[in-house]
XYZ file of C-alpha atoms in Angstrom:
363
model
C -4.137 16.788 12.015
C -1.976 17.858 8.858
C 0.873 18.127 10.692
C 3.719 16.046 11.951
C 7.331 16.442 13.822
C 8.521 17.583 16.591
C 12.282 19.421 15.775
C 11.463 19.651 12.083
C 7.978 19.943 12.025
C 5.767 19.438 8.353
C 2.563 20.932 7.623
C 0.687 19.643 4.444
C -2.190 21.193 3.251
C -4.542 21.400 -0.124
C -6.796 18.906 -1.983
C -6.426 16.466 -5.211
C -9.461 18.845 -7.137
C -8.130 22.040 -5.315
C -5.795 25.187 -6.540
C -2.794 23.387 -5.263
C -1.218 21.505 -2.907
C 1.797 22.267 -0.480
C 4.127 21.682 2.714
C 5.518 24.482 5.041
C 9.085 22.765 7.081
C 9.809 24.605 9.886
C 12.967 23.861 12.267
C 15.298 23.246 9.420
C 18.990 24.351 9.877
C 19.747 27.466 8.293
C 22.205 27.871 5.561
C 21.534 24.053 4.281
C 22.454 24.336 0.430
C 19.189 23.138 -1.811
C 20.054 20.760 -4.987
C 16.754 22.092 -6.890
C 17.195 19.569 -9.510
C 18.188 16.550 -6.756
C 14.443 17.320 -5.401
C 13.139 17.495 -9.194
C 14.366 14.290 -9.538
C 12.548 12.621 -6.284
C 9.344 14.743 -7.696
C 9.435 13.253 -10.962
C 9.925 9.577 -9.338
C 6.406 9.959 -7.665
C 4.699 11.949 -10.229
C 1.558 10.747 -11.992
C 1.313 10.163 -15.859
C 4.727 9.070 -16.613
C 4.495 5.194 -16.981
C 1.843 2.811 -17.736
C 2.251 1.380 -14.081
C 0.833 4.406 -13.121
C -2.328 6.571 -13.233
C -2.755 8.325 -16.527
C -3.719 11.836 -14.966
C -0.536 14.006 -15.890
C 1.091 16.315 -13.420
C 3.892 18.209 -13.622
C 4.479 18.676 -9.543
C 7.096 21.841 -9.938
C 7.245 22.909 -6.611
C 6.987 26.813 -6.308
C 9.026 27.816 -3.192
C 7.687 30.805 -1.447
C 9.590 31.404 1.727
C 12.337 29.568 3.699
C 15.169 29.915 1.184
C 17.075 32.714 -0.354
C 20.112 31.990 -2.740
C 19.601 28.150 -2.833
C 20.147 27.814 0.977
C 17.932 27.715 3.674
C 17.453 30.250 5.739
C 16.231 28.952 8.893
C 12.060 30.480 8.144
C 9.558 28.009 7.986
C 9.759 26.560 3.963
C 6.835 27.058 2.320
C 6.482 25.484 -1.083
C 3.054 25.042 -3.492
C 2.397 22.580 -6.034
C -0.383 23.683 -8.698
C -2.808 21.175 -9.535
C -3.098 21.729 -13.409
C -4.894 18.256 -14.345
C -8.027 17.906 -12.905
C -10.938 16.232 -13.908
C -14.265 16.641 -10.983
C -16.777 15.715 -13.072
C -15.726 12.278 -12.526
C -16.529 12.105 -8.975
C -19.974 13.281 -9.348
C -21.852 10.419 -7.983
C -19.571 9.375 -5.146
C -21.215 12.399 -3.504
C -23.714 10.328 -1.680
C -22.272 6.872 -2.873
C -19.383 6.001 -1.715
C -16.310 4.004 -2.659
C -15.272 0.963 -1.129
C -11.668 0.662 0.774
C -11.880 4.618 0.267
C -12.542 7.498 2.769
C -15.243 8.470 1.507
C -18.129 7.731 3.920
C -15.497 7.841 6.919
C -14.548 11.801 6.195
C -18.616 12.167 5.590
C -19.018 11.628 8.931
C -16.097 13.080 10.499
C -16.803 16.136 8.289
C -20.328 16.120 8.534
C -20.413 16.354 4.908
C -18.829 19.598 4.497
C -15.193 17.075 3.232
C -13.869 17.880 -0.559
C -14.692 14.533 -2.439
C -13.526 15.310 -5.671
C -10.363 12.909 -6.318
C -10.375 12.120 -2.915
C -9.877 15.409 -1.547
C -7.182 15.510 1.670
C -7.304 11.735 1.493
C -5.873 11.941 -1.922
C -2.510 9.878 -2.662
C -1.860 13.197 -4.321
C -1.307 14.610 -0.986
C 1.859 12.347 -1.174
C 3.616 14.864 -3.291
C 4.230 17.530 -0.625
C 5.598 14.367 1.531
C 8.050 13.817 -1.123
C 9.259 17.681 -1.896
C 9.665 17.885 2.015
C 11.475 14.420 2.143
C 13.566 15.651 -0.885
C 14.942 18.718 1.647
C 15.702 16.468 4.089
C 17.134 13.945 2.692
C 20.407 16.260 1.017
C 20.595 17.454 4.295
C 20.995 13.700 6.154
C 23.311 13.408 2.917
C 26.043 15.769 4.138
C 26.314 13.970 7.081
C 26.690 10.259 5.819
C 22.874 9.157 5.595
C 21.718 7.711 2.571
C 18.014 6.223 2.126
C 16.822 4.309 -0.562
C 13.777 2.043 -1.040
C 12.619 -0.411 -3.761
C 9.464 -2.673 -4.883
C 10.123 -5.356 -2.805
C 7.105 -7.662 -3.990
C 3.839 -6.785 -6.476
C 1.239 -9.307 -5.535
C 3.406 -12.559 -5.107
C 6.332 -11.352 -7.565
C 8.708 -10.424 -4.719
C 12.173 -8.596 -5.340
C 15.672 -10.312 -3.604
C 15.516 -8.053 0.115
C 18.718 -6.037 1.250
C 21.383 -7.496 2.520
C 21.034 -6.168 5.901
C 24.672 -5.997 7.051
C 26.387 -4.190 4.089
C 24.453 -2.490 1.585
C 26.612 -0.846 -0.976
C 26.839 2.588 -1.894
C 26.296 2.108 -5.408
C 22.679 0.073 -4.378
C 21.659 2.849 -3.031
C 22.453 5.469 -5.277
C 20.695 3.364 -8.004
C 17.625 2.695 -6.276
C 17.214 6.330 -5.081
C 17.172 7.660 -8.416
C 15.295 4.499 -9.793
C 11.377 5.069 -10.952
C 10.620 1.222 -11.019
C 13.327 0.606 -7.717
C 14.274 -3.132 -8.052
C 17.302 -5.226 -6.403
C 16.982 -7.763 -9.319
C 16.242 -5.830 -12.357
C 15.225 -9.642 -13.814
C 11.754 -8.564 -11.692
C 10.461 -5.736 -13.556
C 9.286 -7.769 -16.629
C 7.076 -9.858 -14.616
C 5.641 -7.064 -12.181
C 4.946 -4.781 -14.945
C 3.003 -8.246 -16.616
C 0.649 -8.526 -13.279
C -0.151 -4.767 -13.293
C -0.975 -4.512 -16.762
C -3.146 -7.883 -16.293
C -4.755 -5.967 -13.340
C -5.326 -2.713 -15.280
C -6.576 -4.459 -18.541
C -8.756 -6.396 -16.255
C -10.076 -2.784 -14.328
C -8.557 -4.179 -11.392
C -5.634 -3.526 -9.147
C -2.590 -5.403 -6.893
C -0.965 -4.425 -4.000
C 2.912 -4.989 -2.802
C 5.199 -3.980 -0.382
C 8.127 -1.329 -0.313
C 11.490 -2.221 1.471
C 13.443 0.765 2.962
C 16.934 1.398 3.753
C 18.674 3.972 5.695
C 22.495 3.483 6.058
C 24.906 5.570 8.102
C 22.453 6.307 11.149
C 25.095 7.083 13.872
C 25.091 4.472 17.002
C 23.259 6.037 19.731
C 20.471 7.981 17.585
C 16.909 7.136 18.965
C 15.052 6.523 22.226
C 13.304 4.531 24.412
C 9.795 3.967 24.530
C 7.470 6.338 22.947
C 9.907 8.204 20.830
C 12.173 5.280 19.590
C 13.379 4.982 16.286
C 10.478 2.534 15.068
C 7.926 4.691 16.873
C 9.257 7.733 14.999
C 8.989 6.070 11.674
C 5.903 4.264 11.796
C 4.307 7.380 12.661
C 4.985 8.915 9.551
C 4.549 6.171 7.399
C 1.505 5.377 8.414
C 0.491 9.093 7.219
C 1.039 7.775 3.881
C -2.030 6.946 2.024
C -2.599 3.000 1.450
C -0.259 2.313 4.029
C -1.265 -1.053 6.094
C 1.255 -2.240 7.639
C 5.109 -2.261 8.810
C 7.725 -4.090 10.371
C 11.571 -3.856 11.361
C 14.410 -6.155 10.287
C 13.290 -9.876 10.624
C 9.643 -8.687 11.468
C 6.635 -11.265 11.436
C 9.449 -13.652 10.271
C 11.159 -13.262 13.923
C 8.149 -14.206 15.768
C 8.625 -17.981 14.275
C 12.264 -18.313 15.216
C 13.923 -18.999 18.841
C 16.137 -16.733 20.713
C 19.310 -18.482 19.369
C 17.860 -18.337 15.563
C 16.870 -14.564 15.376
C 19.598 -12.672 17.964
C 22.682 -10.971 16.676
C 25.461 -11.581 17.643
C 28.323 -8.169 18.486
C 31.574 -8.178 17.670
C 34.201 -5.278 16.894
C 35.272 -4.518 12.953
C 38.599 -2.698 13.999
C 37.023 -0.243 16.422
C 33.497 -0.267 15.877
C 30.810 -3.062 16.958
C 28.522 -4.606 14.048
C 26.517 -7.303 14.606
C 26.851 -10.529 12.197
C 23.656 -10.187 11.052
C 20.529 -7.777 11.355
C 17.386 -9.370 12.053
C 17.056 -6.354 14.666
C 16.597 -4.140 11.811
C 19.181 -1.839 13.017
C 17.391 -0.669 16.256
C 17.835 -2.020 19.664
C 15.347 -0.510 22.218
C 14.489 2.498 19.836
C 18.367 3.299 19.534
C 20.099 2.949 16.024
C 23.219 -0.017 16.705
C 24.849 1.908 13.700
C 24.037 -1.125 11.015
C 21.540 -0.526 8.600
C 18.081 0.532 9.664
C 15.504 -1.501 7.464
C 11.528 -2.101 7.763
C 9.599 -2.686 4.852
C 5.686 -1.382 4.272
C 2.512 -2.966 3.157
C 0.758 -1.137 0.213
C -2.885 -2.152 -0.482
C -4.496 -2.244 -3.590
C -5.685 0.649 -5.390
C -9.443 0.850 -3.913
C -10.045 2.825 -7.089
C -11.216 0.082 -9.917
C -13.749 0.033 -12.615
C -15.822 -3.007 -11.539
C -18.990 -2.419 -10.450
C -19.054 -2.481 -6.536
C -21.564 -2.701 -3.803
C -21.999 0.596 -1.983
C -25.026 2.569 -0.122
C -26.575 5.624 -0.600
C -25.931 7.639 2.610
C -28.796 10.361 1.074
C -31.463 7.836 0.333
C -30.785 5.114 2.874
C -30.319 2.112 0.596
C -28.341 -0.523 -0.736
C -27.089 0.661 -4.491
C -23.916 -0.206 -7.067
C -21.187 1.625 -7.969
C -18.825 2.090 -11.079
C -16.182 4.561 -10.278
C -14.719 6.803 -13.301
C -11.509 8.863 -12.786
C -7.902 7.612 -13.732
C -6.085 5.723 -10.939
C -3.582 3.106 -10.423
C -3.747 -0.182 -10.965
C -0.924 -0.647 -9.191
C 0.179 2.085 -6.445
C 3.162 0.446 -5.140
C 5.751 1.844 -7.737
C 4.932 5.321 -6.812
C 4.760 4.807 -3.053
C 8.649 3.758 -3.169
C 10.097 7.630 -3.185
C 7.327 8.369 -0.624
C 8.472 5.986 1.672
C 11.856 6.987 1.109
C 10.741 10.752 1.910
C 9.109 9.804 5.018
C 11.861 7.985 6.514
C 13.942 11.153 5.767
C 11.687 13.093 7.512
C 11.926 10.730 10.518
C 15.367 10.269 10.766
C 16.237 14.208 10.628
C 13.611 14.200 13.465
C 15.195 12.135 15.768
C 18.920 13.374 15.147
C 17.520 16.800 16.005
C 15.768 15.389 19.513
C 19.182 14.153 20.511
C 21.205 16.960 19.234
C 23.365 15.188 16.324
C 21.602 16.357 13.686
C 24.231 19.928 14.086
C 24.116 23.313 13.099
């Protein structure tokens, strides 16, 4: 399904090739006040054709909002909001028809499908389908604002050019702010010179790299979250994992944890004036799918752009034979950089989820 959420539900629909694409929120609080240019800004961050880091196709992703909002405020109707697709190039996906890509979906939504699935540009498996994600997490995320939450992300490693990682018991305002309005997020500017050397080695070289994104969300209230199926990480990974080149996640100390003992990787309480922290956060912020109130963090493996210009092994699913292919199109060497505001906008999207399940997300 296209669809995800259970008290704010999003609906994505449209294709890379096709008219447009577009999300309908429904379950939103009514009379939520819309910064048009604040969701501009987290459109632009994602948006294709603006850096060299970055596929060359050039979209403007302006959002045309049809329903759900009168005077700049929501109005409590599902949101309905298209994106025109204005930059499209089929021709180039001409012979992956019957051929198709490796690391892509091609041959999988063939035979889900039976044929009948829009290839060109990847169709609904298109990255492009990302943009929606980030419009709706753009809503949300002004409305977690207003009540404390603030959710940033950043490039936390390019191949094996990694970033420094949050701090995970006090992450400044300021951090945030900057990363959330960052295009090329980093903790430690002093990275971007060499990440930016890799991808460009990668794209000269018709190749690609993957990475990792590291995510943030500060100001969670204590108590937010369940057990068991519908706990915080549940909630999360659920919506990440909708996220195109997504392989992978983990909370806090993740894979690191399993190595350690009990004594190395628990965290200690203790009260700050009135309110329990922990000394440190390998739990990530989330105790048995509940938020502890300190900083939620999980960071998100990115693969490689399956998109490159080397020739490939493939098959021909019409004639029944081994064959090679060299993709055209314009793609990514590296999709990391634009995958940071989309992780951002899913975890939005998440968190206003579970506030509204246990009634703290208000009016």
């Amino acid at each position: 399904m296209s669809s995800w959420g259970n008290g704010v539900k999003l609906s994505v629909f449209g294709e890379s090739h096709g008219e447009g694409i577009g999300a309908v929120i429904d379950g939103l609080p009514p009379g939520e006040e819309l910064d048009i240019d604040g969701i501009l800004l987290q459109m632009g961050r994602r948006a294709p054709g603006r850096d060299k880091a970055a596929t060359p196709r050039l979209e403007k992703d302006m959002p045309e909002i049809l329903s759900g909002v009168l005077n700049n405020r929501t109005t409590g109707a599902p949101l309905c909001a298209v994106i025109r697709n204005n930059n499209t190039r089929s021709q180039d996906y001409g012979n992956i028809m019957s051929c198709p890509r490796p690391a892509h979906a091609d041959y999988t939504g063939y035979l889900r499908y039976n044929g009948f699935n829009d290839i060109r540009g990847g169709g609904h498996f298109s990255g492009r389908l990302t943009a929606p994600i980030v419009f709706a997490g753009a809503v949300c995320r002004q409305i977690l604002g207003r009540r404390g939450i603030r959710i940033a992300a950043h490039i936390a490693s390019v191949g094996g050019i990694e970033d420094k990682r949050f701090c995970g018991t006090d992450i400044s305002p300021e951090l945030m702010e900057r990363l959330s309005c960052s295009v090329f997020g980093l903790i430690d500017p002093n990275k971007e010179e060499p990440m930016r050397a890799l991808i460009e080695e990668c794209r000269m070289s018709c190749d690609s790299i993957g990475g990792t994104v590291e995510c943030a969300i500060t100001g969670m209230p204590a108590g937010a979250g369940s057990p068991m199926f519908y706990g915080i990480e549940n909630v999360i990974s659920s919506v990440v994992f909708g996220i195109p080149a997504v392989k992978g996640i983990e909370f806090g100390s993740g894979f690191e944890g399993s190595r350690l003992r009990g004594s190395e990787n628990n965290d200690e309480f203790f009260y700050d004036g009135d309110t329990v922290r922990t000394r440190t956060n390998n739990h990530g912020g989330i105790l048995g799918g509940i938020s502890t109130g300190m900083p939620i963090i999980f960071r998100t493996a990115i693969k490689p752009t399956p998109s490159i210009a080397k020739k490939q092994n493939t098959v021909d699913i019409t004639k029944g034979e081994n064959t090679v292919l060299e993709i055209n199109g314009r793609h990514d060497p590296c999709i990391v950089v634009r995958a940071v505001p989309v992780v951002e906008a899913a975890a939005a999207l998440a968190v206003i989820n579970i506030l509204k399940e246990v009634n703290m997300l208000g009016a």
